[in-house]
mmCIF file of C-alpha atoms in Angstrom:
data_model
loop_
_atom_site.group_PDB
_atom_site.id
_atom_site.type_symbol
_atom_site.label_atom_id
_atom_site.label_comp_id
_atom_site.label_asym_id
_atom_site.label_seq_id
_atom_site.Cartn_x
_atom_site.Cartn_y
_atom_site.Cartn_z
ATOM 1 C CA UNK R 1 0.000 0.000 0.000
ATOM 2 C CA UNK R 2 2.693 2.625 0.781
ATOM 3 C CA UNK R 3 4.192 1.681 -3.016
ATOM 4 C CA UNK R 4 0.744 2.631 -4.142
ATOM 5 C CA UNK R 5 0.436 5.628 -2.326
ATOM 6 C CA UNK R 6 3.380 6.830 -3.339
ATOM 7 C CA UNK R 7 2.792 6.287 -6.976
ATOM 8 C CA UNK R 8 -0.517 8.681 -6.314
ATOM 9 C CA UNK R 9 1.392 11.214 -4.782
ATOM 10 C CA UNK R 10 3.585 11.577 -7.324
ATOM 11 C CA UNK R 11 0.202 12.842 -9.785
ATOM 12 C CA UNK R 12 -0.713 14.837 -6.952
ATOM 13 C CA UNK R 13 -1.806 18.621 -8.892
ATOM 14 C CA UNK R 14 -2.966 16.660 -12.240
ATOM 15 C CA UNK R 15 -5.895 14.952 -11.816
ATOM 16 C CA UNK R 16 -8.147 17.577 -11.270
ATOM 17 C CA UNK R 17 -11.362 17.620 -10.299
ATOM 18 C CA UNK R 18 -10.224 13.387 -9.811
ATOM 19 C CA UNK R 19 -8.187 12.594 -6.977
ATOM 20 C CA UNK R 20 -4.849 10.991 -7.224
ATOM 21 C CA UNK R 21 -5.129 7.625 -6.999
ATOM 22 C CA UNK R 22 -2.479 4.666 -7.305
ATOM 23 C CA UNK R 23 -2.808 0.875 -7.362
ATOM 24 C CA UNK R 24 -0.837 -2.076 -7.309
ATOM 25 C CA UNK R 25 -1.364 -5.992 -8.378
ATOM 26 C CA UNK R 26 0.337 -8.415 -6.146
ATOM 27 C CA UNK R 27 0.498 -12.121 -7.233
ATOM 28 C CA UNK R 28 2.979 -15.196 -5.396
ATOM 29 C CA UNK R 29 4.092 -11.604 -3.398
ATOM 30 C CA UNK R 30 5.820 -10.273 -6.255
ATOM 31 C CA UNK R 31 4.414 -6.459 -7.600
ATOM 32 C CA UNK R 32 2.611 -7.358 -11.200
ATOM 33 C CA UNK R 33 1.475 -4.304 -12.135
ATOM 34 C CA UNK R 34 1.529 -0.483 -11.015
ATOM 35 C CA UNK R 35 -0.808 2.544 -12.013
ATOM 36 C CA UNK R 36 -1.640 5.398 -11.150
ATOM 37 C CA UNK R 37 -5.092 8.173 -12.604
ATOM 38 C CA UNK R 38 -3.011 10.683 -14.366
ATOM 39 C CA UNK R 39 -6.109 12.813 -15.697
ATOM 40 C CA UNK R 40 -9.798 12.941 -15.967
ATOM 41 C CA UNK R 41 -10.936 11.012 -18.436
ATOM 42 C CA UNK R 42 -8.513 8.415 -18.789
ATOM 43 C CA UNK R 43 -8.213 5.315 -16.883
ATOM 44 C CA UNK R 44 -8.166 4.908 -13.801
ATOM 45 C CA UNK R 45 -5.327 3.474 -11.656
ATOM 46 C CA UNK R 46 -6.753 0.000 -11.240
ATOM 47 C CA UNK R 47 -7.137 -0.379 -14.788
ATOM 48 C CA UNK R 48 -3.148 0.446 -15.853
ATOM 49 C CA UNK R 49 -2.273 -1.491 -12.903
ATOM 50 C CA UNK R 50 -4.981 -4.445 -13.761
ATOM 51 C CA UNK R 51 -3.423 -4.397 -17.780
ATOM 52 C CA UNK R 52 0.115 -4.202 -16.330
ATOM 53 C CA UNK R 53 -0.304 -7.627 -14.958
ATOM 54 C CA UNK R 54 -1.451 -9.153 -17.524
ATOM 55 C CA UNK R 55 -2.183 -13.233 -16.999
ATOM 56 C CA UNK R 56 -0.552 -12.563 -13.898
ATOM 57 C CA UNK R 57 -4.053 -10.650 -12.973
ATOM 58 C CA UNK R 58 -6.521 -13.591 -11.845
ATOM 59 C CA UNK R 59 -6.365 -14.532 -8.123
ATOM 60 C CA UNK R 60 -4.266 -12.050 -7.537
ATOM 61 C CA UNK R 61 -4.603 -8.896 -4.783
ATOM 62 C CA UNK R 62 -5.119 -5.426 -5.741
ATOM 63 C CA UNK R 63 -4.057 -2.491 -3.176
ATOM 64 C CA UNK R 64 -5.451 0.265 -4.460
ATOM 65 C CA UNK R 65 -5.316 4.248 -2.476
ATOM 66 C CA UNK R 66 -8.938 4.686 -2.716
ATOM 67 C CA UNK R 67 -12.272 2.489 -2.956
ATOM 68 C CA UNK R 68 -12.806 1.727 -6.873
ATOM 69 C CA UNK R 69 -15.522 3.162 -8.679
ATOM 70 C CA UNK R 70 -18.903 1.675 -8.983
ATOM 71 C CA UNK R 71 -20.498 4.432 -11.399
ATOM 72 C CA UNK R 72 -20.240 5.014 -15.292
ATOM 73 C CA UNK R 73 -18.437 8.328 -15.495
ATOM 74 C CA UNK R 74 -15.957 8.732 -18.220
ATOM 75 C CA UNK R 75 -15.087 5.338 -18.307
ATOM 76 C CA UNK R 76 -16.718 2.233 -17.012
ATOM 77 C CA UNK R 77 -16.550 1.330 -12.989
ATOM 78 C CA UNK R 78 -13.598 -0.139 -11.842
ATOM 79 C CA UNK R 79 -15.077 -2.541 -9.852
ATOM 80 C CA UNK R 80 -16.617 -4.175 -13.068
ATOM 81 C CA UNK R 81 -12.853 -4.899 -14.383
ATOM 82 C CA UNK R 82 -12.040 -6.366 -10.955
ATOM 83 C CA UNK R 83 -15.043 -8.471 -11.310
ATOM 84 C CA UNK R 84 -14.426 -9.838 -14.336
ATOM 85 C CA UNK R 85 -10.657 -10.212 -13.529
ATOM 86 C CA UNK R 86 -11.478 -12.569 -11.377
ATOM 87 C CA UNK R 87 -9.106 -10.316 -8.836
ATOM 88 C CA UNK R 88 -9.229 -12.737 -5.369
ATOM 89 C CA UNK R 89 -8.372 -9.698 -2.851
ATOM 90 C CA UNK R 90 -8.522 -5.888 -2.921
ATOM 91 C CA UNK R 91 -6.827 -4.227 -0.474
ATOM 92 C CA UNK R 92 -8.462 -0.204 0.296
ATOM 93 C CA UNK R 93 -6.721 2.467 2.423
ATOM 94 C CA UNK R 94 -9.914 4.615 2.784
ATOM 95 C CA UNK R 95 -13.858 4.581 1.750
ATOM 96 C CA UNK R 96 -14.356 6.821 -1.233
ATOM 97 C CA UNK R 97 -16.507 9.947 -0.024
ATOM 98 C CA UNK R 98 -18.345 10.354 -2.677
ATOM 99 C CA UNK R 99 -22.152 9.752 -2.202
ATOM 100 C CA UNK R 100 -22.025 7.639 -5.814
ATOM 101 C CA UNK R 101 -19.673 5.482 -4.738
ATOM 102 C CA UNK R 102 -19.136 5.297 -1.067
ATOM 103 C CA UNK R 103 -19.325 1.657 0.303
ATOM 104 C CA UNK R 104 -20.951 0.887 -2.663
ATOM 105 C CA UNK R 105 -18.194 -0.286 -4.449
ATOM 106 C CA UNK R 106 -16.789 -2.100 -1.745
ATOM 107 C CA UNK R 107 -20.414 -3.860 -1.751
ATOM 108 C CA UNK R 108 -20.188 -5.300 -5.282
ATOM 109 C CA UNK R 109 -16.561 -6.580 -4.737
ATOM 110 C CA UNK R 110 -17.960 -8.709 -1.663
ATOM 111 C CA UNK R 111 -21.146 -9.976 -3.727
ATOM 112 C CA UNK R 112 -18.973 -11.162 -6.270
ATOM 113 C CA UNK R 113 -16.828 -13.099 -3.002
ATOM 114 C CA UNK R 114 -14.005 -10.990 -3.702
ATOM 115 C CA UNK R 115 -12.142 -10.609 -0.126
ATOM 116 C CA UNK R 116 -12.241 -6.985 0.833
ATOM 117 C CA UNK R 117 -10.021 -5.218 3.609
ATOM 118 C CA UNK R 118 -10.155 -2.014 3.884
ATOM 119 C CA UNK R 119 -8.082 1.290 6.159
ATOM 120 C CA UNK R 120 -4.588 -0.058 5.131
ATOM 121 C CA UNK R 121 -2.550 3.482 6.108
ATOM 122 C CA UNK R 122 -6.027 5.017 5.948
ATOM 123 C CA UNK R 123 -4.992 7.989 7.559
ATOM 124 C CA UNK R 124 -1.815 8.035 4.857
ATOM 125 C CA UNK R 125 -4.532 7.864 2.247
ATOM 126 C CA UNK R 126 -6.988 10.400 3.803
ATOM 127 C CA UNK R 127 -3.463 13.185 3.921
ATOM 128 C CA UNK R 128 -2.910 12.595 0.562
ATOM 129 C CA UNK R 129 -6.522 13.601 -1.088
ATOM 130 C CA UNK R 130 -6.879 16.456 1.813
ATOM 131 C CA UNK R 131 -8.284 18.430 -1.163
ATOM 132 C CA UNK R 132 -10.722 16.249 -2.300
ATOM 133 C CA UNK R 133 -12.242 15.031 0.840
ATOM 134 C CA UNK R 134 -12.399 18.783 1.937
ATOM 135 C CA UNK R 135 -14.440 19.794 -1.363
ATOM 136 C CA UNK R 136 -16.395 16.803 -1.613
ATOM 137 C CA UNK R 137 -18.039 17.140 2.247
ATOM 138 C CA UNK R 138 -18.118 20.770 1.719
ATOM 139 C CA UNK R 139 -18.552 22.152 -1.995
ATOM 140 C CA UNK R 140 -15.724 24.464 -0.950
ATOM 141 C CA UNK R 141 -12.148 24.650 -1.835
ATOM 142 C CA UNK R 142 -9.609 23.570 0.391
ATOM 143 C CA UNK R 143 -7.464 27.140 1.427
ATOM 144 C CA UNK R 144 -3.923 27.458 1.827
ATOM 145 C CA UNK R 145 -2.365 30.335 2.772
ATOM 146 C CA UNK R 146 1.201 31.424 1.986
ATOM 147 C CA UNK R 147 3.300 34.140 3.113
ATOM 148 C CA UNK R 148 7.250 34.627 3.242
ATOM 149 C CA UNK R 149 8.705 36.341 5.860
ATOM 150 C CA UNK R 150 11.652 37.856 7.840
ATOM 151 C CA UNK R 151 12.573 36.122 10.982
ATOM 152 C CA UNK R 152 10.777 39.061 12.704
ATOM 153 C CA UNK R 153 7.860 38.192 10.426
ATOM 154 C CA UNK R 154 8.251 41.349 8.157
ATOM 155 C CA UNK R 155 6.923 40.234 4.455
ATOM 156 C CA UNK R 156 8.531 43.566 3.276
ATOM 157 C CA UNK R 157 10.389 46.681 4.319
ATOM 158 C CA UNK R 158 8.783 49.839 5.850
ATOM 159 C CA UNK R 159 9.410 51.669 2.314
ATOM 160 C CA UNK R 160 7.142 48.470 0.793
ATOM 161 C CA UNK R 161 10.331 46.802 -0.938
ATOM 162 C CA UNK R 162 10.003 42.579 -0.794
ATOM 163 C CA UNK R 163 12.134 41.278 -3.819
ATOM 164 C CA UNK R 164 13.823 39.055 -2.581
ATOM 165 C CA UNK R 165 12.859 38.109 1.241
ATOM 166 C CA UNK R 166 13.167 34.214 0.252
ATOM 167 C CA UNK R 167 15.584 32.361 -1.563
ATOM 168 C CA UNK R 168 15.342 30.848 -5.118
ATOM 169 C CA UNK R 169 14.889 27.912 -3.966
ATOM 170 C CA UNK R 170 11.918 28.901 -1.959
ATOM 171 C CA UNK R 171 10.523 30.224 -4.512
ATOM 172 C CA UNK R 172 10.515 27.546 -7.144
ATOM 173 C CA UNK R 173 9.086 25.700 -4.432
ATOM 174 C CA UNK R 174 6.243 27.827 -4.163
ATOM 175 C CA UNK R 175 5.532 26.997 -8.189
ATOM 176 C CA UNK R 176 5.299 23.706 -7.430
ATOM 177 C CA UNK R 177 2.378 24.237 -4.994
ATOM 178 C CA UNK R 178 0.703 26.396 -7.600
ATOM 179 C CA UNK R 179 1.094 23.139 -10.005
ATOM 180 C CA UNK R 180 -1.110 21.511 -7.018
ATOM 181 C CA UNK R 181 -3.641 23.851 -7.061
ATOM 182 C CA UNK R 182 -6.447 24.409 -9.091
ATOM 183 C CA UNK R 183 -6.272 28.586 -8.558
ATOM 184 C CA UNK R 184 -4.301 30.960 -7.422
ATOM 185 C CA UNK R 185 -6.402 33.778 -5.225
ATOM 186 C CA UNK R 186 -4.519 37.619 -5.289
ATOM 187 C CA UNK R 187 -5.654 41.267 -4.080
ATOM 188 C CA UNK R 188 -6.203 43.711 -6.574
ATOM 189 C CA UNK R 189 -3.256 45.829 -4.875
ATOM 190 C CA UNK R 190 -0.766 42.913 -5.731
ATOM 191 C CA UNK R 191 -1.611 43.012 -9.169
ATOM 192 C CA UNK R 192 -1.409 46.408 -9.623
ATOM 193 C CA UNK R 193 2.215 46.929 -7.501
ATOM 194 C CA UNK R 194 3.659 43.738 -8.704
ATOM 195 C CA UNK R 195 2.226 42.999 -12.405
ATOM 196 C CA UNK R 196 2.131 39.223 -11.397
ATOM 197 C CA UNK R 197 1.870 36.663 -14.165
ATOM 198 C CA UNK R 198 0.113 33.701 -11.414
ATOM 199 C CA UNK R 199 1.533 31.086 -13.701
ATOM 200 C CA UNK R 200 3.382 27.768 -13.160
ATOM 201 C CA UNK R 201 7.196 28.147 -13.786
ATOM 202 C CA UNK R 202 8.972 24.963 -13.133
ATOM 203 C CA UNK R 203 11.840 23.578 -14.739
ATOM 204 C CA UNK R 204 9.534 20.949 -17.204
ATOM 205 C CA UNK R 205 6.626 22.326 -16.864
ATOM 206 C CA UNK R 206 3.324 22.070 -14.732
ATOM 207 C CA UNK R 207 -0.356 22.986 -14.786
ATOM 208 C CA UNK R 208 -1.544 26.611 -14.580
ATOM 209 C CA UNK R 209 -3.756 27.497 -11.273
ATOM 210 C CA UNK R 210 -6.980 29.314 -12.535
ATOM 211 C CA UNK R 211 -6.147 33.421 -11.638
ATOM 212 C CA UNK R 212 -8.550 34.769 -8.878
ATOM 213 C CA UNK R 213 -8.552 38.369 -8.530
ATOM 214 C CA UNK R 214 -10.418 40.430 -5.670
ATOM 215 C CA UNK R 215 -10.961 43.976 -7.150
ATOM 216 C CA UNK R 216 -14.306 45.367 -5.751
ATOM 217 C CA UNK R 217 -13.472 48.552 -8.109
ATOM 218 C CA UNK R 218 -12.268 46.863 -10.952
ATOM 219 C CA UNK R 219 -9.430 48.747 -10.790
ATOM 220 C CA UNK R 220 -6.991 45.853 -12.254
ATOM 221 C CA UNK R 221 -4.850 47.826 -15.120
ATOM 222 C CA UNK R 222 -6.184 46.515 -19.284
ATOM 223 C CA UNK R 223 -2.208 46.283 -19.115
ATOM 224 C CA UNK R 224 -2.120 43.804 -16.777
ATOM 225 C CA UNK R 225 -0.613 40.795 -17.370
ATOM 226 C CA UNK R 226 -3.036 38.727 -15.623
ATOM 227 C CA UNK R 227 -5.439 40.104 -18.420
ATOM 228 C CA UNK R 228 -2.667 40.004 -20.972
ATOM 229 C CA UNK R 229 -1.544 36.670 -20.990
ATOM 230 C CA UNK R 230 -3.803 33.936 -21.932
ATOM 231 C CA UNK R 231 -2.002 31.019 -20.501
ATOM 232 C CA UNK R 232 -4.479 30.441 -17.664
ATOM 233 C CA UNK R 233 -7.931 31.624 -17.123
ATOM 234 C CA UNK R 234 -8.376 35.286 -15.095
ATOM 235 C CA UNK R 235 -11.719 35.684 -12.741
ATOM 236 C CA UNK R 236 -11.730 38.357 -11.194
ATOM 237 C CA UNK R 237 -14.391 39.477 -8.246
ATOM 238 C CA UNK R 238 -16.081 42.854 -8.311
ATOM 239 C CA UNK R 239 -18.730 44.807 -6.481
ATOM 240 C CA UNK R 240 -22.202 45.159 -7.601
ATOM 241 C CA UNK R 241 -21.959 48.690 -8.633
ATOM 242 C CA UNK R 242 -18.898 47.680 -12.027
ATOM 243 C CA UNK R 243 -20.667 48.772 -14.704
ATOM 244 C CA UNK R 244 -21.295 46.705 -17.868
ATOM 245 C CA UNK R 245 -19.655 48.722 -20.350
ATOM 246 C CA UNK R 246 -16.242 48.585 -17.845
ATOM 247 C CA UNK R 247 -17.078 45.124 -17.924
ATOM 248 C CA UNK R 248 -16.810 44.215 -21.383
ATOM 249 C CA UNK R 249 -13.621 45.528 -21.737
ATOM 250 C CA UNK R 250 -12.401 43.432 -19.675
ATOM 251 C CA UNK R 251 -14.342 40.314 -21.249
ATOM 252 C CA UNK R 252 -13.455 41.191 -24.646
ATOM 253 C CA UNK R 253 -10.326 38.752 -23.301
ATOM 254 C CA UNK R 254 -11.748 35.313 -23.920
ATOM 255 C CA UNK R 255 -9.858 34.240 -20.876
ATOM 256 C CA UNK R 256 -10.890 36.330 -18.677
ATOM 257 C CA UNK R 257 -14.457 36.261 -16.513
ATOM 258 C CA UNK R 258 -15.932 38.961 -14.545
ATOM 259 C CA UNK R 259 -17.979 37.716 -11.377
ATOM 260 C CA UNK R 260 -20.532 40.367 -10.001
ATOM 261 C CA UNK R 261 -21.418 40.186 -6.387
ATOM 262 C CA UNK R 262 -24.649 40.966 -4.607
ATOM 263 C CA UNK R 263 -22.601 44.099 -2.412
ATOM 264 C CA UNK R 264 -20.379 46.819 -2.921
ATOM 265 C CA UNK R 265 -17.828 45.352 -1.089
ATOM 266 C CA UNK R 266 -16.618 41.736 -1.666
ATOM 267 C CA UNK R 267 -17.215 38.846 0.939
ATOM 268 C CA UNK R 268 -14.513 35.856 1.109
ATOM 269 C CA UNK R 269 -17.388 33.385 2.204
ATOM 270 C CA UNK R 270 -19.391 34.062 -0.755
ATOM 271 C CA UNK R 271 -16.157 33.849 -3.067
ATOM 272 C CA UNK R 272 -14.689 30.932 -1.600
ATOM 273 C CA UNK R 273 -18.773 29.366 -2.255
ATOM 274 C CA UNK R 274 -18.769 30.438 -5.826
ATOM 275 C CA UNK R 275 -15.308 28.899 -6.672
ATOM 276 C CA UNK R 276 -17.083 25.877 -5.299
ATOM 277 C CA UNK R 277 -19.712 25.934 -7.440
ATOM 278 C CA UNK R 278 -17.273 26.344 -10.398
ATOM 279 C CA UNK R 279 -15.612 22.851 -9.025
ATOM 280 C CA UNK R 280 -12.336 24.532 -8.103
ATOM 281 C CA UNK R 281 -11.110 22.259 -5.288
ATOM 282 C CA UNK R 282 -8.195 24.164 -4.311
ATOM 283 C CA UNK R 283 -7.336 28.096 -3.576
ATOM 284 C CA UNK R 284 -3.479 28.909 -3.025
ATOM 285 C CA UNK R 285 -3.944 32.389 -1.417
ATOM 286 C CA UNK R 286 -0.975 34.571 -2.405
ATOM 287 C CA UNK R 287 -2.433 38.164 -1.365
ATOM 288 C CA UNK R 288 -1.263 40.463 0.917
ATOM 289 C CA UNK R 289 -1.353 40.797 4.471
ATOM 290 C CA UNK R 290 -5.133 42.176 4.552
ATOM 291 C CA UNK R 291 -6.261 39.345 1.873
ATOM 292 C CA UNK R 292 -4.804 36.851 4.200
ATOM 293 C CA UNK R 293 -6.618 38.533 7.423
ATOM 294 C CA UNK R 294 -10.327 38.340 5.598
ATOM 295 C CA UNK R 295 -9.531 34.548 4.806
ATOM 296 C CA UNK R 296 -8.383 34.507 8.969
ATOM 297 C CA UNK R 297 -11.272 36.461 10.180
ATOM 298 C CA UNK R 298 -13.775 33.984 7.616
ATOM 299 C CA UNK R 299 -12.723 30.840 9.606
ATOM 300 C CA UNK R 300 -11.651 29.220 5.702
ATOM 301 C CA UNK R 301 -8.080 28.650 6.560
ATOM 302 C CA UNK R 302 -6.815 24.721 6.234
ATOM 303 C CA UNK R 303 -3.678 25.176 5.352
ATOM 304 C CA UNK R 304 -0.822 27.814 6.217
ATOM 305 C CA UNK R 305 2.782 27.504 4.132
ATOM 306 C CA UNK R 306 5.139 29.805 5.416
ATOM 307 C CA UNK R 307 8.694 30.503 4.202
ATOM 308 C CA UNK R 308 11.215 31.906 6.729
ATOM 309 C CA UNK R 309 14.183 33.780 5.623
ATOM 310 C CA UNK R 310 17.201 34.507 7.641
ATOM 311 C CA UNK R 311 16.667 37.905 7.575
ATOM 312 C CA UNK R 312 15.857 41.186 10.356
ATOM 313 C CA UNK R 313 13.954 44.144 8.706
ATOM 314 C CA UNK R 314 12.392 45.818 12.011
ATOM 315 C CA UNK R 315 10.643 48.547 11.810
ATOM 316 C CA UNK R 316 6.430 49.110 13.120
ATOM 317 C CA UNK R 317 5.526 50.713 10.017
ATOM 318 C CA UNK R 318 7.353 47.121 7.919
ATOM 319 C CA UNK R 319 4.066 45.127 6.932
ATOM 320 C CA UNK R 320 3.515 41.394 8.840
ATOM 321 C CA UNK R 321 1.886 38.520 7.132
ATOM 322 C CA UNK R 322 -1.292 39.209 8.491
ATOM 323 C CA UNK R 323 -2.701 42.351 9.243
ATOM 324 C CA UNK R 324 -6.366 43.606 9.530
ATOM 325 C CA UNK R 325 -8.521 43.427 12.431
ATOM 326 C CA UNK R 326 -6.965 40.310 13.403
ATOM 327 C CA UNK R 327 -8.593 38.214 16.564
ATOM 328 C CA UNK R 328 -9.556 39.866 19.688
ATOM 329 C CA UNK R 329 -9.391 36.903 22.166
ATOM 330 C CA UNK R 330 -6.834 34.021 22.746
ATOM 331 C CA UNK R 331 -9.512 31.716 22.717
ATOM 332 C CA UNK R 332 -10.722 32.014 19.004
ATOM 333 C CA UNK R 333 -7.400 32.139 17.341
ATOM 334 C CA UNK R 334 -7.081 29.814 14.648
ATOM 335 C CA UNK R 335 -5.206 26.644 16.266
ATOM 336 C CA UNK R 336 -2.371 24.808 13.684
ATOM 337 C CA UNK R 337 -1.021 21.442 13.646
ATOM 338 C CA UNK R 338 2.878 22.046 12.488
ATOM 339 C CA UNK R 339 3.358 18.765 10.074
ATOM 340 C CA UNK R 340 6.439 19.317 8.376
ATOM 341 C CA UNK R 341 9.350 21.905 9.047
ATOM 342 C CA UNK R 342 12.160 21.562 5.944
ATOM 343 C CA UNK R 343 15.405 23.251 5.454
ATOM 344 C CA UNK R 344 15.584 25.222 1.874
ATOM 345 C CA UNK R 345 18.663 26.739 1.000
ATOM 346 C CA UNK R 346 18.882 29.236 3.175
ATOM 347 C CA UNK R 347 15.474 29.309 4.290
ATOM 348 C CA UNK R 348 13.327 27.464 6.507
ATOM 349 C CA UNK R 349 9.419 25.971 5.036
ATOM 350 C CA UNK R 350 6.884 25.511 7.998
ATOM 351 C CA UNK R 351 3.669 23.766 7.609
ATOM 352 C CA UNK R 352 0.866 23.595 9.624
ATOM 353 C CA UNK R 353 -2.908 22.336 8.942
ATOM 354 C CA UNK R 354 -5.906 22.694 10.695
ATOM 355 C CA UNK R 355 -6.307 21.127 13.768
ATOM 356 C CA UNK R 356 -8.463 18.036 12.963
ATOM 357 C CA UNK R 357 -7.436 17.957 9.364
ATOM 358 C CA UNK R 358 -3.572 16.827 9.943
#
């Protein structure tokens, strides 16, 4: 089970709206086959792993990262193909959430007196698809947060300068978490200091994070190269009182999408619902210090990324990662599980989830 979740997490970031899942054929304990989903609408990871084996296949056991499908989607259920396989064991780190399947596939495997075990490194399984368990209990994306910072928690100097706090290494790092997600959420203010492209840039490649934009106003610059560039798709939220005609001109970009809400003023809750509704999974929050506050003072953060650079700017006027109203009592902070703390470079990467969630 731990080679098959492995081989999911390395697909982790391209399976969207699919989880990653990997599986693994076993026969006279030798591996037969491996696969892994590696995009919706192509097989999924019992099948590669099932046509991997070959002859080896019947009365063999199947591990497999999550419970098989038992519903026609793109393809036919999996649990069909295990069926007919004649597969003697399948091996299940966690239930599938998903109302259409859930249990249901595990039920078909035992009519057909197919030996069924299932939480092998459940909780393994249930860390690697935080994102889809999160969106598919919810209808809401899964929010991480991420801020670099001085070690006295300065994201930039009192004059506003903050290229470079981190190291490159942090940074390409931060690229690869924007493969993971399905968009990247900004202020207005970042895009109109920093001209941000919100794109992917690793070394071979990666998937582009849909571009979410919070602009009551509308005041993102034509210019801009979030509405320039075409490479991923721009939606930006405005207030209720953007005209039409400002609008279009915006829209005349085929990539780009202009969300009206009901108020003047935007609300995260009702943003972070809509990109549900869109079946966005995943938000990487990369906005400043008062875009990271409204996600804070919202109660929708799940996941916090912070990159901490050797570095002492001082200064009470020197922006922190989070500013805004902030919280008022010690006993309705937001409380953090650290899970991972890694060395980059120069710089040190903190994680910390939810409490509950880790």
């Amino acid at each position: 089970m731990r080679t098959a979740l492995q081989i999911a997490q390395s697909v982790k970031g391209q399976t969207y709206p699919n989880p990653p899942v990997g599986a693994v054929v076993v026969k006279d304990h030798v591996i037969r086959g491996l696969g892994a989903h590696l995009q919706a609408g192509t097989d999924h990871a019992e099948v590669h792993a099932i046509n991997m084996a070959g002859d080896y296949v019947k009365g063999s056991t199947l591990y497999v990262t999550l419970e098989p499908c038992s519903h026609t989607g793109k393809i036919g259920p999996c649990v069909d193909l295990i069926v007919e396989k004649e597969i003697s064991r399948v091996v299940i780190a966690v239930k599938d959430p998903n109302e259409r399947v859930s249990g249901k596939g595990i039920d078909i495997l035992k009519e057909a007196n197919i030996a069924v075990d299932l939480g092998v490194l459940g909780n393994e399984a249930k860390q690697l698809n935080d994102v889809f368990f999160h969106y598919i209990n919810r209808s809401r994306p899964y929010i991480t947060l991420k801020s670099a910072v001085s070690l006295d928690g300065k994201i930039a100097t009192k004059t506003g300068e903050s290229k470079w706090i981190t190291c490159e290494e942090s940074r390409r790092d931060v690229h690869f978490y924007r493969h993971l997600h399905d968009a990247i959420l900004v202020g207005v203010n970042t895009v109109i200091e920093d001209d941000p492209l919100l794109t992917t840039r690793l070394e071979h490649g990666g998937r582009h994070p849909k571009r979410i934009i919070l602009d009551s106003h509308l005041r993102t610059p034509l210019t801009a190269n979030v509405i320039t560039n075409n490479d991923a798709e721009t939606i930006i939220f405005v207030g209720h009182h953007v005209t039409s005609e400002k609008i279009k001109s915006y829209e005349e970009n085929t990539h780009v999408h202009i969300v009206k809400q009901a108020t003047k003023d935007i609300c995260i809750d009702k943003v972070v619902t809509q990109l549900g509704e869109r079946e966005i999974a995943s938000v990487l929050v990369e906005g400043g210090a008062t875009v990271h506050d409204s996600f804070l003072q919202s109660n929708l953060v799940n996941h916090y990324i912070l990159y901490l650079a050797p570095k002492l700017m001082g200064g009470k006027e020197a922006p922190t990662a989070i500013t805004g109203e902030g919280i008022s009592s010690i006993n309705d902070v937001l409380d953090l599980d650290i899970t991972h703390v890694e060395q980059l470079d120069k710089d040190v990467k903190i994680i910390a989830v939810r409490k509950g969630e880790s």
